[in-house]
């Protein structure tokens, strides 16, 4: 199939491992990629550098880094002067949850998709090995697809938008295995919520712990440089 005949997909690329694997999964299935990253003035700006690397390596036709300052709202350890928890993954929704983040990001993806003629969105949400964020659940994704059908000209005219979540029910170890199968340099990705000096992962935040656990359980060498080994 010629490149111009392959379908377009808008892939949210945060710079993290999950979004990297998701975008590569979409590419493997024949999609041309439009990569969207959001500079929401998050604590961990280093992830945007990772997002740029990933978009380039995956051959995205265009990569938009969209500024949207969510620090104006606050309400999260990633957008306000709140300490990032380092005590391990708990049962409650942690303060690293950014209010309505995936709703906002998917809405931006939907707007670009409709403008570009794409009908497929991709996001690396996971509801198994994750921090308990409500906007990672399957019912949220289903509700967003239903909303997209009502909120867009394309949807009203009968064209369906699909949100691809290939990692939805995978463990972090499964995701690492999938990254290895896809031949990805997973060291290009960034997961840490609270980077340590020298460009190191802190090793103690929820995201670092889940990342390290995934590589360990997968039996694959972890390319991540940690300030403190999880």
JSON list of C-alpha atoms in Angstrom, two decimals:
[
{"chain": "A", "resi": 1, "resn": "UNK", "atom": "CA", "xyz": [0.00, 0.00, 0.00]},
{"chain": "A", "resi": 2, "resn": "UNK", "atom": "CA", "xyz": [1.31, 3.44, -0.92]},
{"chain": "A", "resi": 3, "resn": "UNK", "atom": "CA", "xyz": [2.03, 5.78, 1.98]},
{"chain": "A", "resi": 4, "resn": "UNK", "atom": "CA", "xyz": [-0.75, 8.18, 1.01]},
{"chain": "A", "resi": 5, "resn": "UNK", "atom": "CA", "xyz": [-3.25, 5.28, 1.07]},
{"chain": "A", "resi": 6, "resn": "UNK", "atom": "CA", "xyz": [-2.37, 4.23, 4.62]},
{"chain": "A", "resi": 7, "resn": "UNK", "atom": "CA", "xyz": [-4.70, 5.58, 7.32]},
{"chain": "A", "resi": 8, "resn": "UNK", "atom": "CA", "xyz": [-3.62, 8.40, 9.61]},
{"chain": "A", "resi": 9, "resn": "UNK", "atom": "CA", "xyz": [-3.70, 8.14, 13.38]},
{"chain": "A", "resi": 10, "resn": "UNK", "atom": "CA", "xyz": [-3.07, 10.77, 16.03]},
{"chain": "A", "resi": 11, "resn": "UNK", "atom": "CA", "xyz": [-0.88, 9.18, 18.71]},
{"chain": "A", "resi": 12, "resn": "UNK", "atom": "CA", "xyz": [-0.41, 10.85, 22.07]},
{"chain": "A", "resi": 13, "resn": "UNK", "atom": "CA", "xyz": [3.29, 10.64, 22.87]},
{"chain": "A", "resi": 14, "resn": "UNK", "atom": "CA", "xyz": [4.19, 11.75, 26.38]},
{"chain": "A", "resi": 15, "resn": "UNK", "atom": "CA", "xyz": [7.76, 10.49, 26.26]},
{"chain": "A", "resi": 16, "resn": "UNK", "atom": "CA", "xyz": [6.92, 7.55, 28.50]},
{"chain": "A", "resi": 17, "resn": "UNK", "atom": "CA", "xyz": [7.35, 3.85, 27.79]},
{"chain": "A", "resi": 18, "resn": "UNK", "atom": "CA", "xyz": [3.63, 3.15, 27.38]},
{"chain": "A", "resi": 19, "resn": "UNK", "atom": "CA", "xyz": [3.05, 5.87, 24.80]},
{"chain": "A", "resi": 20, "resn": "UNK", "atom": "CA", "xyz": [6.18, 4.78, 22.91]},
{"chain": "A", "resi": 21, "resn": "UNK", "atom": "CA", "xyz": [5.00, 1.17, 22.68]},
{"chain": "A", "resi": 22, "resn": "UNK", "atom": "CA", "xyz": [1.49, 2.27, 21.72]},
{"chain": "A", "resi": 23, "resn": "UNK", "atom": "CA", "xyz": [2.69, 4.49, 18.87]},
{"chain": "A", "resi": 24, "resn": "UNK", "atom": "CA", "xyz": [5.02, 1.76, 17.59]},
{"chain": "A", "resi": 25, "resn": "UNK", "atom": "CA", "xyz": [2.13, -0.73, 17.76]},
{"chain": "A", "resi": 26, "resn": "UNK", "atom": "CA", "xyz": [0.03, 1.59, 15.60]},
{"chain": "A", "resi": 27, "resn": "UNK", "atom": "CA", "xyz": [2.85, 1.99, 13.09]},
{"chain": "A", "resi": 28, "resn": "UNK", "atom": "CA", "xyz": [3.26, -1.79, 12.89]},
{"chain": "A", "resi": 29, "resn": "UNK", "atom": "CA", "xyz": [-0.41, -2.00, 11.93]},
{"chain": "A", "resi": 30, "resn": "UNK", "atom": "CA", "xyz": [0.09, 0.27, 8.97]},
{"chain": "A", "resi": 31, "resn": "UNK", "atom": "CA", "xyz": [-0.90, 3.66, 10.35]},
{"chain": "A", "resi": 32, "resn": "UNK", "atom": "CA", "xyz": [0.88, 6.87, 9.45]},
{"chain": "A", "resi": 33, "resn": "UNK", "atom": "CA", "xyz": [1.53, 8.75, 12.65]},
{"chain": "A", "resi": 34, "resn": "UNK", "atom": "CA", "xyz": [0.69, 12.26, 13.70]},
{"chain": "A", "resi": 35, "resn": "UNK", "atom": "CA", "xyz": [2.38, 12.63, 17.09]},
{"chain": "A", "resi": 36, "resn": "UNK", "atom": "CA", "xyz": [0.91, 14.92, 19.74]},
{"chain": "A", "resi": 37, "resn": "UNK", "atom": "CA", "xyz": [2.70, 15.87, 22.96]},
{"chain": "A", "resi": 38, "resn": "UNK", "atom": "CA", "xyz": [1.36, 18.43, 25.41]},
{"chain": "A", "resi": 39, "resn": "UNK", "atom": "CA", "xyz": [3.68, 20.82, 27.21]},
{"chain": "A", "resi": 40, "resn": "UNK", "atom": "CA", "xyz": [1.40, 21.42, 30.18]},
{"chain": "A", "resi": 41, "resn": "UNK", "atom": "CA", "xyz": [4.18, 23.01, 32.24]},
{"chain": "A", "resi": 42, "resn": "UNK", "atom": "CA", "xyz": [4.59, 19.72, 34.04]},
{"chain": "A", "resi": 43, "resn": "UNK", "atom": "CA", "xyz": [7.26, 19.19, 36.63]},
{"chain": "A", "resi": 44, "resn": "UNK", "atom": "CA", "xyz": [9.10, 16.69, 34.44]},
{"chain": "A", "resi": 45, "resn": "UNK", "atom": "CA", "xyz": [9.88, 18.71, 31.29]},
{"chain": "A", "resi": 46, "resn": "UNK", "atom": "CA", "xyz": [12.57, 16.17, 30.41]},
{"chain": "A", "resi": 47, "resn": "UNK", "atom": "CA", "xyz": [9.82, 13.88, 29.14]},
{"chain": "A", "resi": 48, "resn": "UNK", "atom": "CA", "xyz": [9.19, 16.25, 26.22]},
{"chain": "A", "resi": 49, "resn": "UNK", "atom": "CA", "xyz": [12.75, 15.73, 25.01]},
{"chain": "A", "resi": 50, "resn": "UNK", "atom": "CA", "xyz": [12.03, 12.01, 25.15]},
{"chain": "A", "resi": 51, "resn": "UNK", "atom": "CA", "xyz": [8.80, 12.54, 23.21]},
{"chain": "A", "resi": 52, "resn": "UNK", "atom": "CA", "xyz": [10.70, 14.34, 20.46]},
{"chain": "A", "resi": 53, "resn": "UNK", "atom": "CA", "xyz": [13.20, 11.47, 20.22]},
{"chain": "A", "resi": 54, "resn": "UNK", "atom": "CA", "xyz": [10.43, 8.90, 20.06]},
{"chain": "A", "resi": 55, "resn": "UNK", "atom": "CA", "xyz": [8.42, 10.76, 17.41]},
{"chain": "A", "resi": 56, "resn": "UNK", "atom": "CA", "xyz": [11.55, 11.06, 15.28]},
{"chain": "A", "resi": 57, "resn": "UNK", "atom": "CA", "xyz": [12.57, 7.41, 15.66]},
{"chain": "A", "resi": 58, "resn": "UNK", "atom": "CA", "xyz": [9.07, 6.21, 14.82]},
{"chain": "A", "resi": 59, "resn": "UNK", "atom": "CA", "xyz": [8.93, 8.39, 11.71]},
{"chain": "A", "resi": 60, "resn": "UNK", "atom": "CA", "xyz": [5.96, 10.53, 12.65]},
{"chain": "A", "resi": 61, "resn": "UNK", "atom": "CA", "xyz": [4.86, 12.64, 9.71]},
{"chain": "A", "resi": 62, "resn": "UNK", "atom": "CA", "xyz": [4.40, 15.57, 12.04]},
{"chain": "A", "resi": 63, "resn": "UNK", "atom": "CA", "xyz": [5.04, 16.09, 15.73]},
{"chain": "A", "resi": 64, "resn": "UNK", "atom": "CA", "xyz": [3.19, 18.87, 17.52]},
{"chain": "A", "resi": 65, "resn": "UNK", "atom": "CA", "xyz": [4.27, 19.87, 21.02]},
{"chain": "A", "resi": 66, "resn": "UNK", "atom": "CA", "xyz": [1.31, 21.92, 22.13]},
{"chain": "A", "resi": 67, "resn": "UNK", "atom": "CA", "xyz": [1.69, 24.41, 24.99]},
{"chain": "A", "resi": 68, "resn": "UNK", "atom": "CA", "xyz": [-1.16, 24.28, 27.52]},
{"chain": "A", "resi": 69, "resn": "UNK", "atom": "CA", "xyz": [-0.22, 25.56, 30.96]},
{"chain": "A", "resi": 70, "resn": "UNK", "atom": "CA", "xyz": [-2.11, 23.42, 33.46]},
{"chain": "A", "resi": 71, "resn": "UNK", "atom": "CA", "xyz": [-0.11, 24.97, 36.30]},
{"chain": "A", "resi": 72, "resn": "UNK", "atom": "CA", "xyz": [-2.71, 27.74, 36.05]},
{"chain": "A", "resi": 73, "resn": "UNK", "atom": "CA", "xyz": [-5.12, 25.22, 37.59]},
{"chain": "A", "resi": 74, "resn": "UNK", "atom": "CA", "xyz": [-2.74, 23.18, 39.79]},
{"chain": "A", "resi": 75, "resn": "UNK", "atom": "CA", "xyz": [-4.28, 20.37, 41.79]},
{"chain": "A", "resi": 76, "resn": "UNK", "atom": "CA", "xyz": [-1.52, 17.82, 41.16]},
{"chain": "A", "resi": 77, "resn": "UNK", "atom": "CA", "xyz": [2.03, 17.11, 42.26]},
{"chain": "A", "resi": 78, "resn": "UNK", "atom": "CA", "xyz": [2.94, 17.42, 38.59]},
{"chain": "A", "resi": 79, "resn": "UNK", "atom": "CA", "xyz": [1.49, 20.93, 38.18]},
{"chain": "A", "resi": 80, "resn": "UNK", "atom": "CA", "xyz": [1.83, 22.50, 41.64]},
{"chain": "A", "resi": 81, "resn": "UNK", "atom": "CA", "xyz": [4.34, 22.75, 44.47]},
{"chain": "A", "resi": 82, "resn": "UNK", "atom": "CA", "xyz": [3.29, 19.45, 46.00]},
{"chain": "A", "resi": 83, "resn": "UNK", "atom": "CA", "xyz": [5.83, 16.77, 46.84]},
{"chain": "A", "resi": 84, "resn": "UNK", "atom": "CA", "xyz": [5.84, 13.73, 44.59]},
{"chain": "A", "resi": 85, "resn": "UNK", "atom": "CA", "xyz": [5.14, 10.68, 46.82]},
{"chain": "A", "resi": 86, "resn": "UNK", "atom": "CA", "xyz": [8.04, 8.26, 47.11]},
{"chain": "A", "resi": 87, "resn": "UNK", "atom": "CA", "xyz": [6.64, 5.62, 49.47]},
{"chain": "A", "resi": 88, "resn": "UNK", "atom": "CA", "xyz": [5.41, 3.11, 46.91]},
{"chain": "A", "resi": 89, "resn": "UNK", "atom": "CA", "xyz": [2.24, 2.51, 44.93]},
{"chain": "A", "resi": 90, "resn": "UNK", "atom": "CA", "xyz": [-0.79, 2.77, 47.22]},
{"chain": "A", "resi": 91, "resn": "UNK", "atom": "CA", "xyz": [-4.47, 1.90, 46.98]},
{"chain": "A", "resi": 92, "resn": "UNK", "atom": "CA", "xyz": [-5.76, 5.48, 46.63]},
{"chain": "A", "resi": 93, "resn": "UNK", "atom": "CA", "xyz": [-5.56, 7.81, 43.64]},
{"chain": "A", "resi": 94, "resn": "UNK", "atom": "CA", "xyz": [-2.22, 9.58, 44.19]},
{"chain": "A", "resi": 95, "resn": "UNK", "atom": "CA", "xyz": [-1.51, 13.31, 44.10]},
{"chain": "A", "resi": 96, "resn": "UNK", "atom": "CA", "xyz": [0.34, 12.78, 40.81]},
{"chain": "A", "resi": 97, "resn": "UNK", "atom": "CA", "xyz": [-3.10, 12.52, 39.17]},
{"chain": "A", "resi": 98, "resn": "UNK", "atom": "CA", "xyz": [-3.59, 15.59, 36.98]},
{"chain": "A", "resi": 99, "resn": "UNK", "atom": "CA", "xyz": [-7.29, 16.57, 36.98]},
{"chain": "A", "resi": 100, "resn": "UNK", "atom": "CA", "xyz": [-9.01, 15.42, 33.75]},
{"chain": "A", "resi": 101, "resn": "UNK", "atom": "CA", "xyz": [-5.65, 15.14, 31.94]},
{"chain": "A", "resi": 102, "resn": "UNK", "atom": "CA", "xyz": [-6.54, 12.33, 29.56]},
{"chain": "A", "resi": 103, "resn": "UNK", "atom": "CA", "xyz": [-9.90, 13.93, 28.81]},
{"chain": "A", "resi": 104, "resn": "UNK", "atom": "CA", "xyz": [-8.10, 17.13, 27.87]},
{"chain": "A", "resi": 105, "resn": "UNK", "atom": "CA", "xyz": [-5.40, 15.38, 25.87]},
{"chain": "A", "resi": 106, "resn": "UNK", "atom": "CA", "xyz": [-7.81, 13.13, 23.98]},
{"chain": "A", "resi": 107, "resn": "UNK", "atom": "CA", "xyz": [-9.99, 16.13, 23.18]},
{"chain": "A", "resi": 108, "resn": "UNK", "atom": "CA", "xyz": [-6.96, 17.86, 21.65]},
{"chain": "A", "resi": 109, "resn": "UNK", "atom": "CA", "xyz": [-6.18, 14.67, 19.72]},
{"chain": "A", "resi": 110, "resn": "UNK", "atom": "CA", "xyz": [-9.77, 14.51, 18.50]},
{"chain": "A", "resi": 111, "resn": "UNK", "atom": "CA", "xyz": [-9.62, 18.09, 17.25]},
{"chain": "A", "resi": 112, "resn": "UNK", "atom": "CA", "xyz": [-6.43, 17.44, 15.31]},
{"chain": "A", "resi": 113, "resn": "UNK", "atom": "CA", "xyz": [-7.73, 14.12, 13.99]},
{"chain": "A", "resi": 114, "resn": "UNK", "atom": "CA", "xyz": [-10.89, 15.69, 12.61]},
{"chain": "A", "resi": 115, "resn": "UNK", "atom": "CA", "xyz": [-8.94, 18.55, 11.04]},
{"chain": "A", "resi": 116, "resn": "UNK", "atom": "CA", "xyz": [-6.43, 16.15, 9.46]},
{"chain": "A", "resi": 117, "resn": "UNK", "atom": "CA", "xyz": [-9.01, 13.65, 8.23]},
{"chain": "A", "resi": 118, "resn": "UNK", "atom": "CA", "xyz": [-7.89, 10.96, 10.69]},
{"chain": "A", "resi": 119, "resn": "UNK", "atom": "CA", "xyz": [-10.41, 8.80, 12.47]},
{"chain": "A", "resi": 120, "resn": "UNK", "atom": "CA", "xyz": [-8.07, 6.92, 14.78]},
{"chain": "A", "resi": 121, "resn": "UNK", "atom": "CA", "xyz": [-6.55, 8.08, 18.06]},
{"chain": "A", "resi": 122, "resn": "UNK", "atom": "CA", "xyz": [-4.02, 6.18, 20.16]},
{"chain": "A", "resi": 123, "resn": "UNK", "atom": "CA", "xyz": [-3.20, 6.53, 23.85]},
{"chain": "A", "resi": 124, "resn": "UNK", "atom": "CA", "xyz": [-1.05, 4.37, 26.12]},
{"chain": "A", "resi": 125, "resn": "UNK", "atom": "CA", "xyz": [-3.47, 3.99, 29.01]},
{"chain": "A", "resi": 126, "resn": "UNK", "atom": "CA", "xyz": [-3.25, 0.91, 31.19]},
{"chain": "A", "resi": 127, "resn": "UNK", "atom": "CA", "xyz": [-5.64, -0.39, 33.84]},
{"chain": "A", "resi": 128, "resn": "UNK", "atom": "CA", "xyz": [-3.52, -3.16, 35.33]},
{"chain": "A", "resi": 129, "resn": "UNK", "atom": "CA", "xyz": [-0.05, -2.03, 36.47]},
{"chain": "A", "resi": 130, "resn": "UNK", "atom": "CA", "xyz": [-0.74, 1.66, 36.98]},
{"chain": "A", "resi": 131, "resn": "UNK", "atom": "CA", "xyz": [-1.30, 4.26, 39.71]},
{"chain": "A", "resi": 132, "resn": "UNK", "atom": "CA", "xyz": [-5.10, 4.05, 39.82]},
{"chain": "A", "resi": 133, "resn": "UNK", "atom": "CA", "xyz": [-5.93, 7.07, 37.66]},
{"chain": "A", "resi": 134, "resn": "UNK", "atom": "CA", "xyz": [-9.66, 7.09, 36.77]},
{"chain": "A", "resi": 135, "resn": "UNK", "atom": "CA", "xyz": [-9.00, 8.29, 33.21]},
{"chain": "A", "resi": 136, "resn": "UNK", "atom": "CA", "xyz": [-7.08, 5.09, 32.37]},
{"chain": "A", "resi": 137, "resn": "UNK", "atom": "CA", "xyz": [-10.11, 2.81, 32.70]},
{"chain": "A", "resi": 138, "resn": "UNK", "atom": "CA", "xyz": [-11.83, 1.08, 29.76]},
{"chain": "A", "resi": 139, "resn": "UNK", "atom": "CA", "xyz": [-15.18, 2.68, 30.60]},
{"chain": "A", "resi": 140, "resn": "UNK", "atom": "CA", "xyz": [-13.63, 6.12, 30.24]},
{"chain": "A", "resi": 141, "resn": "UNK", "atom": "CA", "xyz": [-12.29, 5.27, 26.77]},
{"chain": "A", "resi": 142, "resn": "UNK", "atom": "CA", "xyz": [-15.69, 3.88, 25.72]},
{"chain": "A", "resi": 143, "resn": "UNK", "atom": "CA", "xyz": [-17.42, 7.02, 26.97]},
{"chain": "A", "resi": 144, "resn": "UNK", "atom": "CA", "xyz": [-14.96, 9.22, 25.10]},
{"chain": "A", "resi": 145, "resn": "UNK", "atom": "CA", "xyz": [-15.63, 7.39, 21.83]},
{"chain": "A", "resi": 146, "resn": "UNK", "atom": "CA", "xyz": [-19.37, 7.90, 22.37]},
{"chain": "A", "resi": 147, "resn": "UNK", "atom": "CA", "xyz": [-18.78, 11.59, 23.07]},
{"chain": "A", "resi": 148, "resn": "UNK", "atom": "CA", "xyz": [-16.64, 11.94, 19.92]},
{"chain": "A", "resi": 149, "resn": "UNK", "atom": "CA", "xyz": [-19.56, 10.69, 17.84]},
{"chain": "A", "resi": 150, "resn": "UNK", "atom": "CA", "xyz": [-21.74, 13.48, 19.26]},
{"chain": "A", "resi": 151, "resn": "UNK", "atom": "CA", "xyz": [-19.22, 16.30, 19.42]},
{"chain": "A", "resi": 152, "resn": "UNK", "atom": "CA", "xyz": [-17.79, 16.35, 15.90]},
{"chain": "A", "resi": 153, "resn": "UNK", "atom": "CA", "xyz": [-19.03, 17.10, 12.40]},
{"chain": "A", "resi": 154, "resn": "UNK", "atom": "CA", "xyz": [-17.52, 13.83, 11.22]},
{"chain": "A", "resi": 155, "resn": "UNK", "atom": "CA", "xyz": [-19.29, 11.92, 13.99]},
{"chain": "A", "resi": 156, "resn": "UNK", "atom": "CA", "xyz": [-22.66, 13.50, 13.26]},
{"chain": "A", "resi": 157, "resn": "UNK", "atom": "CA", "xyz": [-22.19, 12.56, 9.60]},
{"chain": "A", "resi": 158, "resn": "UNK", "atom": "CA", "xyz": [-21.70, 8.94, 10.58]},
{"chain": "A", "resi": 159, "resn": "UNK", "atom": "CA", "xyz": [-17.93, 8.56, 10.68]},
{"chain": "A", "resi": 160, "resn": "UNK", "atom": "CA", "xyz": [-16.66, 6.75, 13.75]},
{"chain": "A", "resi": 161, "resn": "UNK", "atom": "CA", "xyz": [-13.65, 7.82, 15.76]},
{"chain": "A", "resi": 162, "resn": "UNK", "atom": "CA", "xyz": [-11.82, 4.97, 17.42]},
{"chain": "A", "resi": 163, "resn": "UNK", "atom": "CA", "xyz": [-9.51, 5.30, 20.43]},
{"chain": "A", "resi": 164, "resn": "UNK", "atom": "CA", "xyz": [-6.88, 2.57, 20.30]},
{"chain": "A", "resi": 165, "resn": "UNK", "atom": "CA", "xyz": [-5.62, 1.39, 23.70]},
{"chain": "A", "resi": 166, "resn": "UNK", "atom": "CA", "xyz": [-3.49, -1.68, 22.94]},
{"chain": "A", "resi": 167, "resn": "UNK", "atom": "CA", "xyz": [-1.92, -1.72, 26.40]},
{"chain": "A", "resi": 168, "resn": "UNK", "atom": "CA", "xyz": [-5.19, -1.44, 28.31]},
{"chain": "A", "resi": 169, "resn": "UNK", "atom": "CA", "xyz": [-5.07, -4.86, 29.93]},
{"chain": "A", "resi": 170, "resn": "UNK", "atom": "CA", "xyz": [-1.34, -5.62, 29.84]},
{"chain": "A", "resi": 171, "resn": "UNK", "atom": "CA", "xyz": [0.93, -5.82, 32.84]},
{"chain": "A", "resi": 172, "resn": "UNK", "atom": "CA", "xyz": [4.02, -3.61, 32.83]},
{"chain": "A", "resi": 173, "resn": "UNK", "atom": "CA", "xyz": [6.08, -6.73, 32.15]},
{"chain": "A", "resi": 174, "resn": "UNK", "atom": "CA", "xyz": [3.86, -7.49, 29.13]},
{"chain": "A", "resi": 175, "resn": "UNK", "atom": "CA", "xyz": [4.43, -3.93, 27.90]},
{"chain": "A", "resi": 176, "resn": "UNK", "atom": "CA", "xyz": [8.20, -4.34, 28.21]},
{"chain": "A", "resi": 177, "resn": "UNK", "atom": "CA", "xyz": [7.98, -7.61, 26.28]},
{"chain": "A", "resi": 178, "resn": "UNK", "atom": "CA", "xyz": [5.95, -5.85, 23.59]},
{"chain": "A", "resi": 179, "resn": "UNK", "atom": "CA", "xyz": [8.52, -3.06, 23.36]},
{"chain": "A", "resi": 180, "resn": "UNK", "atom": "CA", "xyz": [11.25, -5.66, 22.91]},
{"chain": "A", "resi": 181, "resn": "UNK", "atom": "CA", "xyz": [9.22, -7.50, 20.27]},
{"chain": "A", "resi": 182, "resn": "UNK", "atom": "CA", "xyz": [8.79, -4.24, 18.37]},
{"chain": "A", "resi": 183, "resn": "UNK", "atom": "CA", "xyz": [12.55, -3.71, 18.46]},
{"chain": "A", "resi": 184, "resn": "UNK", "atom": "CA", "xyz": [12.33, -0.47, 20.41]},
{"chain": "A", "resi": 185, "resn": "UNK", "atom": "CA", "xyz": [15.19, 1.21, 22.24]},
{"chain": "A", "resi": 186, "resn": "UNK", "atom": "CA", "xyz": [13.21, 1.61, 25.44]},
{"chain": "A", "resi": 187, "resn": "UNK", "atom": "CA", "xyz": [16.02, 3.64, 26.95]},
{"chain": "A", "resi": 188, "resn": "UNK", "atom": "CA", "xyz": [14.79, 6.55, 24.80]},
{"chain": "A", "resi": 189, "resn": "UNK", "atom": "CA", "xyz": [11.65, 6.79, 26.92]},
{"chain": "A", "resi": 190, "resn": "UNK", "atom": "CA", "xyz": [11.21, 8.68, 30.19]},
{"chain": "A", "resi": 191, "resn": "UNK", "atom": "CA", "xyz": [8.95, 7.67, 33.09]},
{"chain": "A", "resi": 192, "resn": "UNK", "atom": "CA", "xyz": [10.04, 9.52, 36.24]},
{"chain": "A", "resi": 193, "resn": "UNK", "atom": "CA", "xyz": [7.73, 12.05, 37.90]},
{"chain": "A", "resi": 194, "resn": "UNK", "atom": "CA", "xyz": [10.53, 13.76, 39.81]},
{"chain": "A", "resi": 195, "resn": "UNK", "atom": "CA", "xyz": [13.82, 13.71, 37.87]},
{"chain": "A", "resi": 196, "resn": "UNK", "atom": "CA", "xyz": [17.03, 13.58, 39.88]},
{"chain": "A", "resi": 197, "resn": "UNK", "atom": "CA", "xyz": [20.07, 15.75, 39.07]},
{"chain": "A", "resi": 198, "resn": "UNK", "atom": "CA", "xyz": [22.07, 14.60, 36.10]},
{"chain": "A", "resi": 199, "resn": "UNK", "atom": "CA", "xyz": [19.04, 13.49, 34.10]},
{"chain": "A", "resi": 200, "resn": "UNK", "atom": "CA", "xyz": [18.45, 10.40, 36.22]},
{"chain": "A", "resi": 201, "resn": "UNK", "atom": "CA", "xyz": [15.18, 8.71, 37.10]},
{"chain": "A", "resi": 202, "resn": "UNK", "atom": "CA", "xyz": [14.61, 9.19, 40.84]},
{"chain": "A", "resi": 203, "resn": "UNK", "atom": "CA", "xyz": [13.85, 5.49, 41.30]},
{"chain": "A", "resi": 204, "resn": "UNK", "atom": "CA", "xyz": [11.34, 6.04, 44.10]},
{"chain": "A", "resi": 205, "resn": "UNK", "atom": "CA", "xyz": [8.20, 7.59, 42.58]},
{"chain": "A", "resi": 206, "resn": "UNK", "atom": "CA", "xyz": [5.28, 5.37, 41.52]},
{"chain": "A", "resi": 207, "resn": "UNK", "atom": "CA", "xyz": [6.21, 5.59, 37.86]},
{"chain": "A", "resi": 208, "resn": "UNK", "atom": "CA", "xyz": [9.84, 4.59, 38.45]},
{"chain": "A", "resi": 209, "resn": "UNK", "atom": "CA", "xyz": [8.78, 1.68, 40.64]},
{"chain": "A", "resi": 210, "resn": "UNK", "atom": "CA", "xyz": [6.31, 0.40, 38.04]},
{"chain": "A", "resi": 211, "resn": "UNK", "atom": "CA", "xyz": [8.88, 0.79, 35.26]},
{"chain": "A", "resi": 212, "resn": "UNK", "atom": "CA", "xyz": [11.58, -1.11, 37.16]},
{"chain": "A", "resi": 213, "resn": "UNK", "atom": "CA", "xyz": [9.09, -3.82, 38.18]},
{"chain": "A", "resi": 214, "resn": "UNK", "atom": "CA", "xyz": [8.11, -4.29, 34.54]},
{"chain": "A", "resi": 215, "resn": "UNK", "atom": "CA", "xyz": [11.66, -4.85, 33.33]},
{"chain": "A", "resi": 216, "resn": "UNK", "atom": "CA", "xyz": [12.46, -7.13, 36.26]},
{"chain": "A", "resi": 217, "resn": "UNK", "atom": "CA", "xyz": [9.38, -9.30, 35.81]},
{"chain": "A", "resi": 218, "resn": "UNK", "atom": "CA", "xyz": [9.92, -9.41, 32.05]},
{"chain": "A", "resi": 219, "resn": "UNK", "atom": "CA", "xyz": [13.48, -10.63, 32.55]},
{"chain": "A", "resi": 220, "resn": "UNK", "atom": "CA", "xyz": [14.76, -7.93, 30.20]},
{"chain": "A", "resi": 221, "resn": "UNK", "atom": "CA", "xyz": [17.68, -5.65, 31.07]},
{"chain": "A", "resi": 222, "resn": "UNK", "atom": "CA", "xyz": [16.48, -2.27, 32.28]},
{"chain": "A", "resi": 223, "resn": "UNK", "atom": "CA", "xyz": [18.24, 0.52, 30.33]},
{"chain": "A", "resi": 224, "resn": "UNK", "atom": "CA", "xyz": [17.10, 3.16, 32.82]},
{"chain": "A", "resi": 225, "resn": "UNK", "atom": "CA", "xyz": [19.60, 5.15, 34.87]},
{"chain": "A", "resi": 226, "resn": "UNK", "atom": "CA", "xyz": [18.19, 5.53, 38.40]},
{"chain": "A", "resi": 227, "resn": "UNK", "atom": "CA", "xyz": [19.48, 7.78, 41.17]},
{"chain": "A", "resi": 228, "resn": "UNK", "atom": "CA", "xyz": [18.20, 5.19, 43.64]},
{"chain": "A", "resi": 229, "resn": "UNK", "atom": "CA", "xyz": [17.52, 1.67, 42.51]},
{"chain": "A", "resi": 230, "resn": "UNK", "atom": "CA", "xyz": [13.80, 0.85, 43.08]}
]
